[in-house]
Amino acid sequence: MTPATKGPPTVTDHSLLVTRLMALAADDSVFVGGARVLSRAGLPAPLTAIITEIDSTVLERTLVFDIDGIVLRMAVAGRRLRGVIDIAGIPPSATALTGRVLAQDDIATTKTLGAFLADVCKDAQQVTVRSHPAEPLGTPSEAGIPAASLVGLWQVVDHGTGQSRMARFLAGNTAAIPEFIHATAGVITGTQGDTAKLDPIWRDQFMAFRKRQQAIFAHQDGPLLVCLDGGSGDGHGVAIAMTGDEASVFTYDPAAISAILASWHRIAH
Amino acid sequence: MATKALDRLQDRYPDCAALVFADLSTQMALITNTNTMFRRETLDSLCAEAALAFGTKGRPAIGDSAAMTVFVATRDHLRIYLRSAHDPDDALCCICAHDTAIDSFVKEARACLETISHGA
């Protein structure tokens, strides 16, 4: 800093400082133009990611969410959404939802906001957030709606977008996964591509492998992904995956293994 | 020499908690990096899982063609198994972190494996 710029920190300085501190504290986060990426290509589910962000915000802040160019500034404090300050990048009709504090005795407004956000988030490719100093909205006694309540009011379940974890994983990696079999509770619920090579794996090898593997690591629970780089004989790898009561068998491009593992890690955690 | 090669690899990827040179035919851990914190039973389990995944007697456990690299992602770890091109019974079993730089790690781990396999 040059002497000419010395002096009391300004609001802008504080914002830069907060951004830098957040970047340092969250070393596995991805930043785009100073904004932290919450969701990419639907992973994790954008609306779920937004609620999670609200749930992580204890101090009074203005969270600026950018959902594919639609920018919402939300007043958040004490893990509650107090309200939407303003929205940019959409037709003016949605501004009816802005500038008011959400209240427990006016659940309809919160639900309307949820429906609006669900629509905006439906096909969102990227959601980012910036944390800015709090701006006034309502009175301090108006606490807003807890993030935990938003989950129910906005009907956000674990699957977020309505797709299951496995479906989101497969859909999020279509470029690298040319063929798959997707099953839920043992019943095939979806396929893609020519599954002739995958059928015998699903029918004869999947459970046999799983049982033998469980005998080796008896206390291993939770999601599992196993990728073999040369299993299909045509240059593609083969993989099996399971999470909850869902399972899949798929071929994949070995060159994309890093992206596939990263995508799975996001799904599974 | 083999231990030093594993230690060098671990120095480059400190998040990899275990690097084990194993014999798939006997499913035995032969050499590990110096500072692995895992018990012998866990290392043996790694070898058993590698043998299971790569298959025995030319029959892979999954698919119909032999694999040279297997990735097993669990909630806690990413286990990576590499089979030697020099001797298909030689393997490197690795317990890595989920954020390990996969592409570069696999490249360096394979070079390490082949060096050890040639010298064994």
CSV table of C-alpha atoms in Angstrom, one decimal:
chain,number,residue,atom,x,y,z
A,1,MET,CA,0.0,0.0,0.0
A,2,THR,CA,1.4,3.4,-0.9
A,3,PRO,CA,1.3,6.2,1.7
A,4,ALA,CA,-1.3,8.1,-0.3
A,5,THR,CA,-3.8,5.2,0.3
A,6,LYS,CA,-3.3,4.9,4.0
A,7,GLY,CA,-6.1,5.9,6.3
A,8,PRO,CA,-9.1,4.4,8.1
A,9,PRO,CA,-10.4,1.2,6.3
A,10,THR,CA,-13.3,1.8,4.1
A,11,VAL,CA,-16.3,-0.4,3.6
A,12,THR,CA,-14.7,-1.6,0.4
A,13,ASP,CA,-11.5,-2.4,2.3
A,14,HIS,CA,-13.6,-4.5,4.7
A,15,SER,CA,-15.3,-6.3,1.9
A,16,LEU,CA,-12.0,-7.2,0.3
A,17,LEU,CA,-10.7,-8.3,3.7
A,18,VAL,CA,-13.8,-10.5,4.3
A,19,THR,CA,-13.5,-12.0,0.9
A,20,ARG,CA,-9.8,-12.8,1.5
A,21,LEU,CA,-10.4,-14.2,4.9
A,22,MET,CA,-13.2,-16.4,3.6
A,23,ALA,CA,-10.9,-17.6,0.8
A,24,LEU,CA,-8.2,-18.5,3.3
A,25,ALA,CA,-10.6,-20.2,5.7
A,26,ALA,CA,-12.2,-22.3,3.1
A,27,ASP,CA,-9.3,-23.7,1.2
A,28,ASP,CA,-11.3,-26.2,-0.8
A,29,SER,CA,-13.7,-23.6,-2.1
A,30,VAL,CA,-13.7,-22.4,-5.7
A,31,PHE,CA,-13.9,-18.7,-6.4
A,32,VAL,CA,-14.9,-16.9,-9.6
A,33,GLY,CA,-14.2,-13.2,-9.8
A,34,GLY,CA,-14.1,-13.1,-6.0
A,35,ALA,CA,-17.4,-14.9,-5.5
A,36,ARG,CA,-17.5,-18.3,-3.9
A,37,VAL,CA,-19.0,-21.0,-6.1
A,38,LEU,CA,-21.8,-22.9,-4.3
A,39,SER,CA,-23.1,-25.1,-7.1
A,40,ARG,CA,-21.9,-26.0,-10.6
A,41,ALA,CA,-23.9,-27.9,-13.1
A,42,GLY,CA,-26.5,-28.7,-10.5
A,43,LEU,CA,-24.1,-30.1,-8.0
A,44,PRO,CA,-24.9,-29.7,-5.2
A,45,ALA,CA,-28.5,-28.8,-5.8
A,46,PRO,CA,-28.6,-25.0,-6.1
A,47,LEU,CA,-31.5,-24.4,-3.7
A,48,THR,CA,-30.0,-26.8,-1.1
A,49,ALA,CA,-26.7,-24.9,-1.5
A,50,ILE,CA,-28.4,-21.6,-0.9
A,51,ILE,CA,-30.2,-22.9,2.3
A,52,THR,CA,-26.9,-24.4,3.5
A,53,GLU,CA,-25.2,-21.0,3.1
A,54,ILE,CA,-28.0,-19.3,5.1
A,55,ASP,CA,-27.6,-22.0,7.7
A,56,SER,CA,-23.9,-21.3,8.0
A,57,THR,CA,-24.3,-17.5,8.5
A,58,VAL,CA,-24.5,-16.6,12.1
A,59,LEU,CA,-23.4,-12.9,12.0
A,60,GLU,CA,-25.7,-10.3,10.4
A,61,ARG,CA,-24.7,-10.2,6.7
A,62,THR,CA,-26.0,-9.4,3.3
A,63,LEU,CA,-25.5,-12.5,1.1
A,64,VAL,CA,-25.4,-11.8,-2.6
A,65,PHE,CA,-26.3,-14.9,-4.5
A,66,ASP,CA,-25.7,-14.9,-8.3
A,67,ILE,CA,-27.8,-17.6,-10.0
A,68,ASP,CA,-26.7,-17.6,-13.7
A,69,GLY,CA,-26.8,-13.8,-13.7
A,70,ILE,CA,-29.9,-13.4,-11.5
A,71,VAL,CA,-28.6,-11.6,-8.5
A,72,LEU,CA,-30.4,-11.7,-5.2
A,73,ARG,CA,-29.3,-9.8,-2.1
A,74,MET,CA,-30.5,-11.5,1.0
A,75,ALA,CA,-30.5,-10.2,4.6
A,76,VAL,CA,-29.3,-13.1,6.7
A,77,ALA,CA,-28.5,-13.4,10.4
A,78,GLY,CA,-28.5,-16.0,13.1
A,79,ARG,CA,-28.8,-18.8,10.6
A,80,ARG,CA,-32.1,-17.2,9.4
A,81,LEU,CA,-33.2,-15.6,6.2
A,82,ARG,CA,-34.6,-12.2,7.2
A,83,GLY,CA,-35.7,-11.3,3.7
A,84,VAL,CA,-34.7,-10.4,0.1
A,85,ILE,CA,-33.3,-6.9,-0.2
A,86,ASP,CA,-33.5,-6.7,-4.0
A,87,ILE,CA,-33.3,-8.8,-7.1
A,88,ALA,CA,-31.5,-7.9,-10.3
A,89,GLY,CA,-31.6,-9.6,-13.7
A,90,ILE,CA,-35.3,-10.6,-13.8
A,91,PRO,CA,-38.5,-9.0,-14.9
A,92,PRO,CA,-39.9,-6.4,-12.3
A,93,SER,CA,-42.8,-8.7,-11.2
A,94,ALA,CA,-40.5,-10.6,-8.8
A,95,THR,CA,-39.7,-7.4,-6.9
A,96,ALA,CA,-43.0,-8.0,-5.0
A,97,LEU,CA,-40.9,-10.4,-2.9
A,98,THR,CA,-38.2,-7.9,-2.0
A,99,GLY,CA,-37.8,-5.3,0.7
A,100,ARG,CA,-39.8,-7.1,3.4
A,101,VAL,CA,-38.9,-9.2,6.3
A,102,LEU,CA,-40.2,-12.8,6.2
A,103,ALA,CA,-42.3,-13.7,9.2
A,104,GLN,CA,-43.6,-16.9,10.7
A,105,ASP,CA,-47.2,-15.5,10.6
A,106,ASP,CA,-46.9,-14.9,6.8
A,107,ILE,CA,-45.7,-18.2,5.6
A,108,ALA,CA,-47.3,-17.7,2.2
A,109,THR,CA,-44.7,-15.1,1.3
A,110,THR,CA,-41.9,-17.4,2.3
A,111,LYS,CA,-43.4,-20.2,0.2
A,112,THR,CA,-43.9,-17.9,-2.8
A,113,LEU,CA,-40.2,-16.9,-2.5
A,114,GLY,CA,-39.3,-20.6,-2.4
A,115,ALA,CA,-41.3,-21.3,-5.5
A,116,PHE,CA,-39.6,-18.4,-7.2
A,117,LEU,CA,-36.1,-19.6,-6.2
A,118,ALA,CA,-36.9,-23.2,-7.2
A,119,ASP,CA,-37.8,-21.9,-10.7
A,120,VAL,CA,-34.7,-19.8,-10.9
A,121,CYS,CA,-32.5,-22.6,-9.7
A,122,LYS,CA,-34.2,-25.3,-11.8
A,123,ASP,CA,-31.6,-25.4,-14.6
A,124,ALA,CA,-28.9,-23.2,-12.9
A,125,GLN,CA,-25.4,-24.0,-14.1
A,126,GLN,CA,-23.6,-21.9,-11.5
A,127,VAL,CA,-24.5,-20.3,-8.2
A,128,THR,CA,-22.1,-18.1,-6.4
A,129,VAL,CA,-22.2,-16.1,-3.2
A,130,ARG,CA,-20.5,-13.0,-1.8
A,131,SER,CA,-20.8,-12.0,1.8
A,132,HIS,CA,-21.2,-8.3,2.3
A,133,PRO,CA,-21.8,-6.1,5.4
A,134,ALA,CA,-25.4,-6.1,6.6
A,135,GLU,CA,-27.8,-3.6,5.1
A,136,PRO,CA,-30.9,-2.5,7.0
A,137,LEU,CA,-34.1,-4.5,6.4
A,138,GLY,CA,-37.1,-4.2,8.7
A,139,THR,CA,-36.4,-3.8,12.4
A,140,PRO,CA,-33.9,-5.8,14.5
A,141,SER,CA,-36.8,-7.6,16.3
A,142,GLU,CA,-38.0,-9.2,13.0
A,143,ALA,CA,-35.9,-12.3,13.0
A,144,GLY,CA,-37.0,-14.0,9.8
A,145,ILE,CA,-37.2,-17.7,9.0
A,146,PRO,CA,-34.7,-20.3,10.3
A,147,ALA,CA,-32.8,-22.1,7.5
A,148,ALA,CA,-34.1,-25.4,9.0
A,149,SER,CA,-37.6,-24.2,8.4
A,150,LEU,CA,-36.8,-23.2,4.8
A,151,VAL,CA,-36.0,-26.8,4.1
A,152,GLY,CA,-39.6,-27.8,4.8
A,153,LEU,CA,-41.3,-24.7,3.5
A,154,TRP,CA,-39.4,-24.8,0.2
A,155,GLN,CA,-39.7,-28.6,0.1
A,156,VAL,CA,-36.0,-29.1,-0.4
A,157,VAL,CA,-35.2,-32.7,0.3
A,158,ASP,CA,-31.8,-34.3,0.2
A,159,HIS,CA,-32.2,-34.7,-3.6
A,160,GLY,CA,-32.8,-31.0,-4.0
A,161,THR,CA,-33.7,-30.8,-7.7
A,162,GLY,CA,-36.0,-33.8,-7.5
A,163,GLN,CA,-33.3,-36.0,-9.0
A,164,SER,CA,-31.7,-38.7,-6.8
A,165,ARG,CA,-28.1,-38.4,-5.9
A,166,MET,CA,-27.2,-41.1,-8.4
A,167,ALA,CA,-29.3,-39.6,-11.2
A,168,ARG,CA,-27.6,-36.2,-10.6
A,169,PHE,CA,-24.2,-37.9,-10.6
A,170,LEU,CA,-24.9,-39.7,-13.9
A,171,ALA,CA,-26.5,-36.6,-15.5
A,172,GLY,CA,-23.7,-34.4,-14.4
A,173,ASN,CA,-21.1,-36.5,-16.1
A,174,THR,CA,-22.8,-37.4,-19.4
A,175,ALA,CA,-19.8,-36.4,-21.5
A,176,ALA,CA,-17.6,-38.9,-19.6
A,177,ILE,CA,-20.2,-41.6,-19.1
A,178,PRO,CA,-21.5,-42.9,-22.4
A,179,GLU,CA,-23.4,-45.9,-21.1
A,180,PHE,CA,-25.0,-46.7,-17.7
A,181,ILE,CA,-27.5,-48.8,-15.9
A,182,HIS,CA,-29.2,-47.1,-12.9
A,183,ALA,CA,-31.1,-49.1,-10.4
A,184,THR,CA,-33.1,-48.2,-7.3
A,185,ALA,CA,-33.9,-50.8,-4.7
A,186,GLY,CA,-32.6,-53.5,-7.1
A,187,VAL,CA,-34.9,-52.5,-9.9
A,188,ILE,CA,-33.5,-50.9,-13.1
A,189,THR,CA,-34.9,-47.4,-13.3
A,190,GLY,CA,-32.8,-45.9,-16.1
A,191,THR,CA,-30.3,-46.8,-18.8
A,192,GLN,CA,-28.3,-44.9,-21.4
A,193,GLY,CA,-26.4,-46.0,-24.4
A,194,ASP,CA,-25.7,-49.6,-25.4
A,195,THR,CA,-25.8,-51.5,-22.2
A,196,ALA,CA,-25.0,-54.9,-23.7
A,197,LYS,CA,-21.6,-54.9,-22.0
A,198,LEU,CA,-23.0,-53.6,-18.7
A,199,ASP,CA,-25.8,-56.2,-18.4
A,200,PRO,CA,-23.6,-59.1,-17.3
A,201,ILE,CA,-21.7,-56.8,-14.9
A,202,TRP,CA,-25.0,-55.8,-13.3
A,203,ARG,CA,-26.5,-59.3,-13.4
A,204,ASP,CA,-23.5,-61.4,-12.4
A,205,GLN,CA,-20.6,-59.4,-11.1
A,206,PHE,CA,-21.9,-56.4,-9.1
A,207,MET,CA,-23.3,-58.2,-6.0
A,208,ALA,CA,-20.6,-60.8,-6.0
A,209,PHE,CA,-17.9,-58.1,-6.0
A,210,ARG,CA,-19.8,-56.1,-3.3
A,211,LYS,CA,-20.1,-59.1,-1.0
A,212,ARG,CA,-16.4,-60.0,-1.3
A,213,GLN,CA,-15.4,-56.4,-0.8
A,214,GLN,CA,-17.6,-56.2,2.3
A,215,ALA,CA,-15.9,-59.2,3.7
A,216,ILE,CA,-12.6,-57.4,3.3
A,217,PHE,CA,-13.7,-54.0,4.7
A,218,ALA,CA,-16.4,-55.2,7.1
A,219,HIS,CA,-17.1,-51.8,8.7
A,220,GLN,CA,-17.2,-49.7,5.6
A,221,ASP,CA,-20.5,-48.1,5.2
A,222,GLY,CA,-21.8,-45.3,3.0
A,223,PRO,CA,-21.4,-44.4,-0.7
A,224,LEU,CA,-19.0,-46.4,-2.7
A,225,LEU,CA,-17.5,-45.9,-6.2
A,226,VAL,CA,-15.2,-48.4,-7.8
A,227,CYS,CA,-13.6,-47.5,-11.2
A,228,LEU,CA,-11.5,-49.9,-13.3
A,229,ASP,CA,-9.6,-48.2,-16.1
A,230,GLY,CA,-9.7,-51.0,-18.6
A,231,GLY,CA,-12.7,-53.2,-17.9
A,232,SER,CA,-14.7,-52.8,-21.0
A,233,GLY,CA,-12.0,-53.7,-23.5
A,234,ASP,CA,-12.8,-50.8,-25.9
A,235,GLY,CA,-10.7,-48.1,-24.3
A,236,HIS,CA,-13.4,-47.2,-21.7
A,237,GLY,CA,-13.3,-48.0,-18.1
A,238,VAL,CA,-16.1,-49.7,-16.2
A,239,ALA,CA,-17.4,-48.7,-12.8
A,240,ILE,CA,-19.9,-49.6,-10.2
A,241,ALA,CA,-21.4,-47.1,-7.7
A,242,MET,CA,-23.8,-47.3,-4.9
A,243,THR,CA,-25.3,-44.8,-2.4
A,244,GLY,CA,-28.3,-45.6,-0.2
A,245,ASP,CA,-30.6,-47.9,-2.1
A,246,GLU,CA,-29.3,-46.8,-5.5
A,247,ALA,CA,-26.7,-48.5,-7.6
A,248,SER,CA,-25.3,-48.0,-11.0
A,249,VAL,CA,-22.9,-49.7,-13.5
A,250,PHE,CA,-21.4,-47.5,-16.1
A,251,THR,CA,-18.6,-47.1,-18.6
A,252,TYR,CA,-16.4,-44.0,-18.5
A,253,ASP,CA,-13.7,-42.2,-20.3
A,254,PRO,CA,-10.5,-42.9,-18.3
A,255,ALA,CA,-9.1,-39.5,-19.1
A,256,ALA,CA,-12.0,-38.0,-17.1
A,257,ILE,CA,-11.4,-40.0,-14.0
A,258,SER,CA,-10.3,-37.0,-12.0
A,259,ALA,CA,-13.5,-35.1,-12.7
A,260,ILE,CA,-15.7,-38.2,-12.1
A,261,LEU,CA,-14.1,-38.8,-8.7
A,262,ALA,CA,-14.5,-35.1,-7.8
A,263,SER,CA,-18.2,-35.2,-8.9
A,264,TRP,CA,-18.8,-38.4,-6.9
A,265,HIS,CA,-17.2,-36.9,-3.8
A,266,ARG,CA,-19.5,-33.9,-4.0
A,267,ILE,CA,-22.5,-36.2,-4.3
A,268,ALA,CA,-21.4,-38.5,-1.6
A,269,HIS,CA,-20.7,-35.9,1.1
B,1,MET,CA,15.7,-48.5,-2.2
B,2,ALA,CA,12.0,-49.5,-2.5
B,3,THR,CA,11.1,-47.8,0.8
B,4,LYS,CA,12.9,-44.7,-0.2
B,5,ALA,CA,11.0,-44.6,-3.5
B,6,LEU,CA,7.7,-44.9,-1.6
B,7,ASP,CA,8.8,-42.2,0.9
B,8,ARG,CA,9.8,-39.9,-2.0
B,9,LEU,CA,6.3,-40.4,-3.5
B,10,GLN,CA,4.7,-39.8,-0.1
B,11,ASP,CA,6.8,-36.6,0.3
B,12,ARG,CA,5.4,-35.3,-2.9
B,13,TYR,CA,1.8,-36.3,-1.9
B,14,PRO,CA,1.7,-36.0,1.9
B,15,ASP,CA,-2.1,-36.5,2.0
B,16,CYS,CA,-1.5,-40.1,0.9
B,17,ALA,CA,-1.6,-41.9,4.2
B,18,ALA,CA,-0.3,-45.2,3.0
B,19,LEU,CA,1.7,-46.5,0.0
B,20,VAL,CA,2.1,-50.3,-0.1
B,21,PHE,CA,4.0,-52.4,-2.6
B,22,ALA,CA,2.2,-55.7,-2.7
B,23,ASP,CA,2.2,-59.1,-4.2
B,24,LEU,CA,-1.2,-59.8,-5.6
B,25,SER,CA,-0.7,-63.6,-5.9
B,26,THR,CA,-0.2,-64.0,-2.2
B,27,GLN,CA,-2.1,-60.8,-1.3
B,28,MET,CA,0.8,-59.7,0.9
B,29,ALA,CA,2.0,-56.3,1.7
B,30,LEU,CA,5.8,-56.4,1.0
B,31,ILE,CA,7.0,-52.9,1.6
B,32,THR,CA,5.3,-49.7,2.9
B,33,ASN,CA,6.3,-46.1,3.2
B,34,THR,CA,8.1,-45.4,6.4
B,35,ASN,CA,5.5,-43.3,8.3
B,36,THR,CA,2.3,-45.1,7.4
B,37,MET,CA,0.0,-45.1,10.4
B,38,PHE,CA,-2.1,-48.0,9.4
B,39,ARG,CA,-2.0,-51.4,11.1
B,40,ARG,CA,-0.9,-54.5,9.4
B,41,GLU,CA,-4.5,-55.7,9.1
B,42,THR,CA,-5.5,-52.7,7.2
B,43,LEU,CA,-2.6,-53.1,4.8
B,44,ASP,CA,-3.5,-56.7,4.3
B,45,SER,CA,-7.1,-55.6,3.5
B,46,LEU,CA,-5.7,-53.2,0.9
B,47,CYS,CA,-3.8,-56.0,-0.8
B,48,ALA,CA,-6.9,-58.2,-0.7
B,49,GLU,CA,-9.1,-55.5,-2.2
B,50,ALA,CA,-6.5,-54.9,-4.9
B,51,ALA,CA,-6.4,-58.6,-5.7
B,52,LEU,CA,-10.2,-58.7,-5.8
B,53,ALA,CA,-10.5,-55.7,-8.1
B,54,PHE,CA,-7.8,-56.7,-10.5
B,55,GLY,CA,-9.1,-60.3,-10.5
B,56,THR,CA,-7.3,-63.6,-10.4
B,57,LYS,CA,-6.2,-66.0,-13.1
B,58,GLY,CA,-6.9,-63.4,-15.8
B,59,ARG,CA,-10.5,-63.0,-14.8
B,60,PRO,CA,-11.3,-59.4,-13.7
B,61,ALA,CA,-14.0,-59.0,-11.0
B,62,ILE,CA,-15.8,-56.4,-12.9
B,63,GLY,CA,-15.9,-56.2,-16.7
B,64,ASP,CA,-14.2,-58.6,-19.1
B,65,SER,CA,-10.8,-57.0,-19.6
B,66,ALA,CA,-7.9,-56.5,-17.3
B,67,ALA,CA,-7.5,-53.2,-15.6
B,68,MET,CA,-4.2,-51.5,-14.7
B,69,THR,CA,-5.6,-48.9,-12.3
B,70,VAL,CA,-8.5,-49.2,-9.9
B,71,PHE,CA,-10.0,-46.4,-7.9
B,72,VAL,CA,-12.2,-47.1,-4.8
B,73,ALA,CA,-13.8,-44.0,-3.4
B,74,THR,CA,-15.4,-44.4,0.0
B,75,ARG,CA,-16.7,-41.8,2.4
B,76,ASP,CA,-13.4,-41.6,4.2
B,77,HIS,CA,-10.7,-42.3,1.6
B,78,LEU,CA,-9.8,-42.7,-2.0
B,79,ARG,CA,-8.0,-46.0,-2.5
B,80,ILE,CA,-5.9,-46.2,-5.6
B,81,TYR,CA,-4.5,-49.5,-6.9
B,82,LEU,CA,-2.0,-49.8,-9.7
B,83,ARG,CA,-0.8,-53.0,-11.3
B,84,SER,CA,2.6,-53.3,-12.8
B,85,ALA,CA,3.1,-53.7,-16.5
B,86,HIS,CA,6.3,-55.5,-15.8
B,87,ASP,CA,4.9,-58.1,-13.5
B,88,PRO,CA,1.1,-58.3,-13.2
B,89,ASP,CA,1.4,-59.7,-9.7
B,90,ASP,CA,3.1,-56.5,-8.5
B,91,ALA,CA,0.8,-53.8,-7.3
B,92,LEU,CA,1.0,-50.4,-5.5
B,93,CYS,CA,-1.8,-49.9,-3.1
B,94,CYS,CA,-2.4,-46.3,-2.0
B,95,ILE,CA,-4.7,-44.6,0.6
B,96,CYS,CA,-5.1,-41.1,-0.6
B,97,ALA,CA,-7.2,-38.1,0.3
B,98,HIS,CA,-10.2,-37.2,-1.9
B,99,ASP,CA,-8.5,-34.0,-3.1
B,100,THR,CA,-5.3,-35.7,-4.2
B,101,ALA,CA,-4.3,-34.5,-7.6
B,102,ILE,CA,-5.3,-37.7,-9.3
B,103,ASP,CA,-3.7,-37.4,-12.8
B,104,SER,CA,-0.2,-36.4,-11.6
B,105,PHE,CA,-0.3,-38.8,-8.6
B,106,VAL,CA,-1.2,-41.8,-10.8
B,107,LYS,CA,1.6,-40.9,-13.2
B,108,GLU,CA,4.2,-40.6,-10.5
B,109,ALA,CA,2.9,-43.6,-8.6
B,110,ARG,CA,3.1,-45.8,-11.7
B,111,ALA,CA,6.7,-44.7,-12.3
B,112,CYS,CA,7.4,-45.6,-8.7
B,113,LEU,CA,5.7,-49.0,-9.0
B,114,GLU,CA,7.6,-49.9,-12.2
B,115,THR,CA,10.9,-48.9,-10.6
B,116,ILE,CA,10.3,-51.1,-7.6
B,117,SER,CA,8.9,-54.0,-9.7
B,118,HIS,CA,12.0,-54.0,-12.0
B,119,GLY,CA,14.3,-54.0,-9.0
B,120,ALA,CA,12.4,-56.6,-7.0
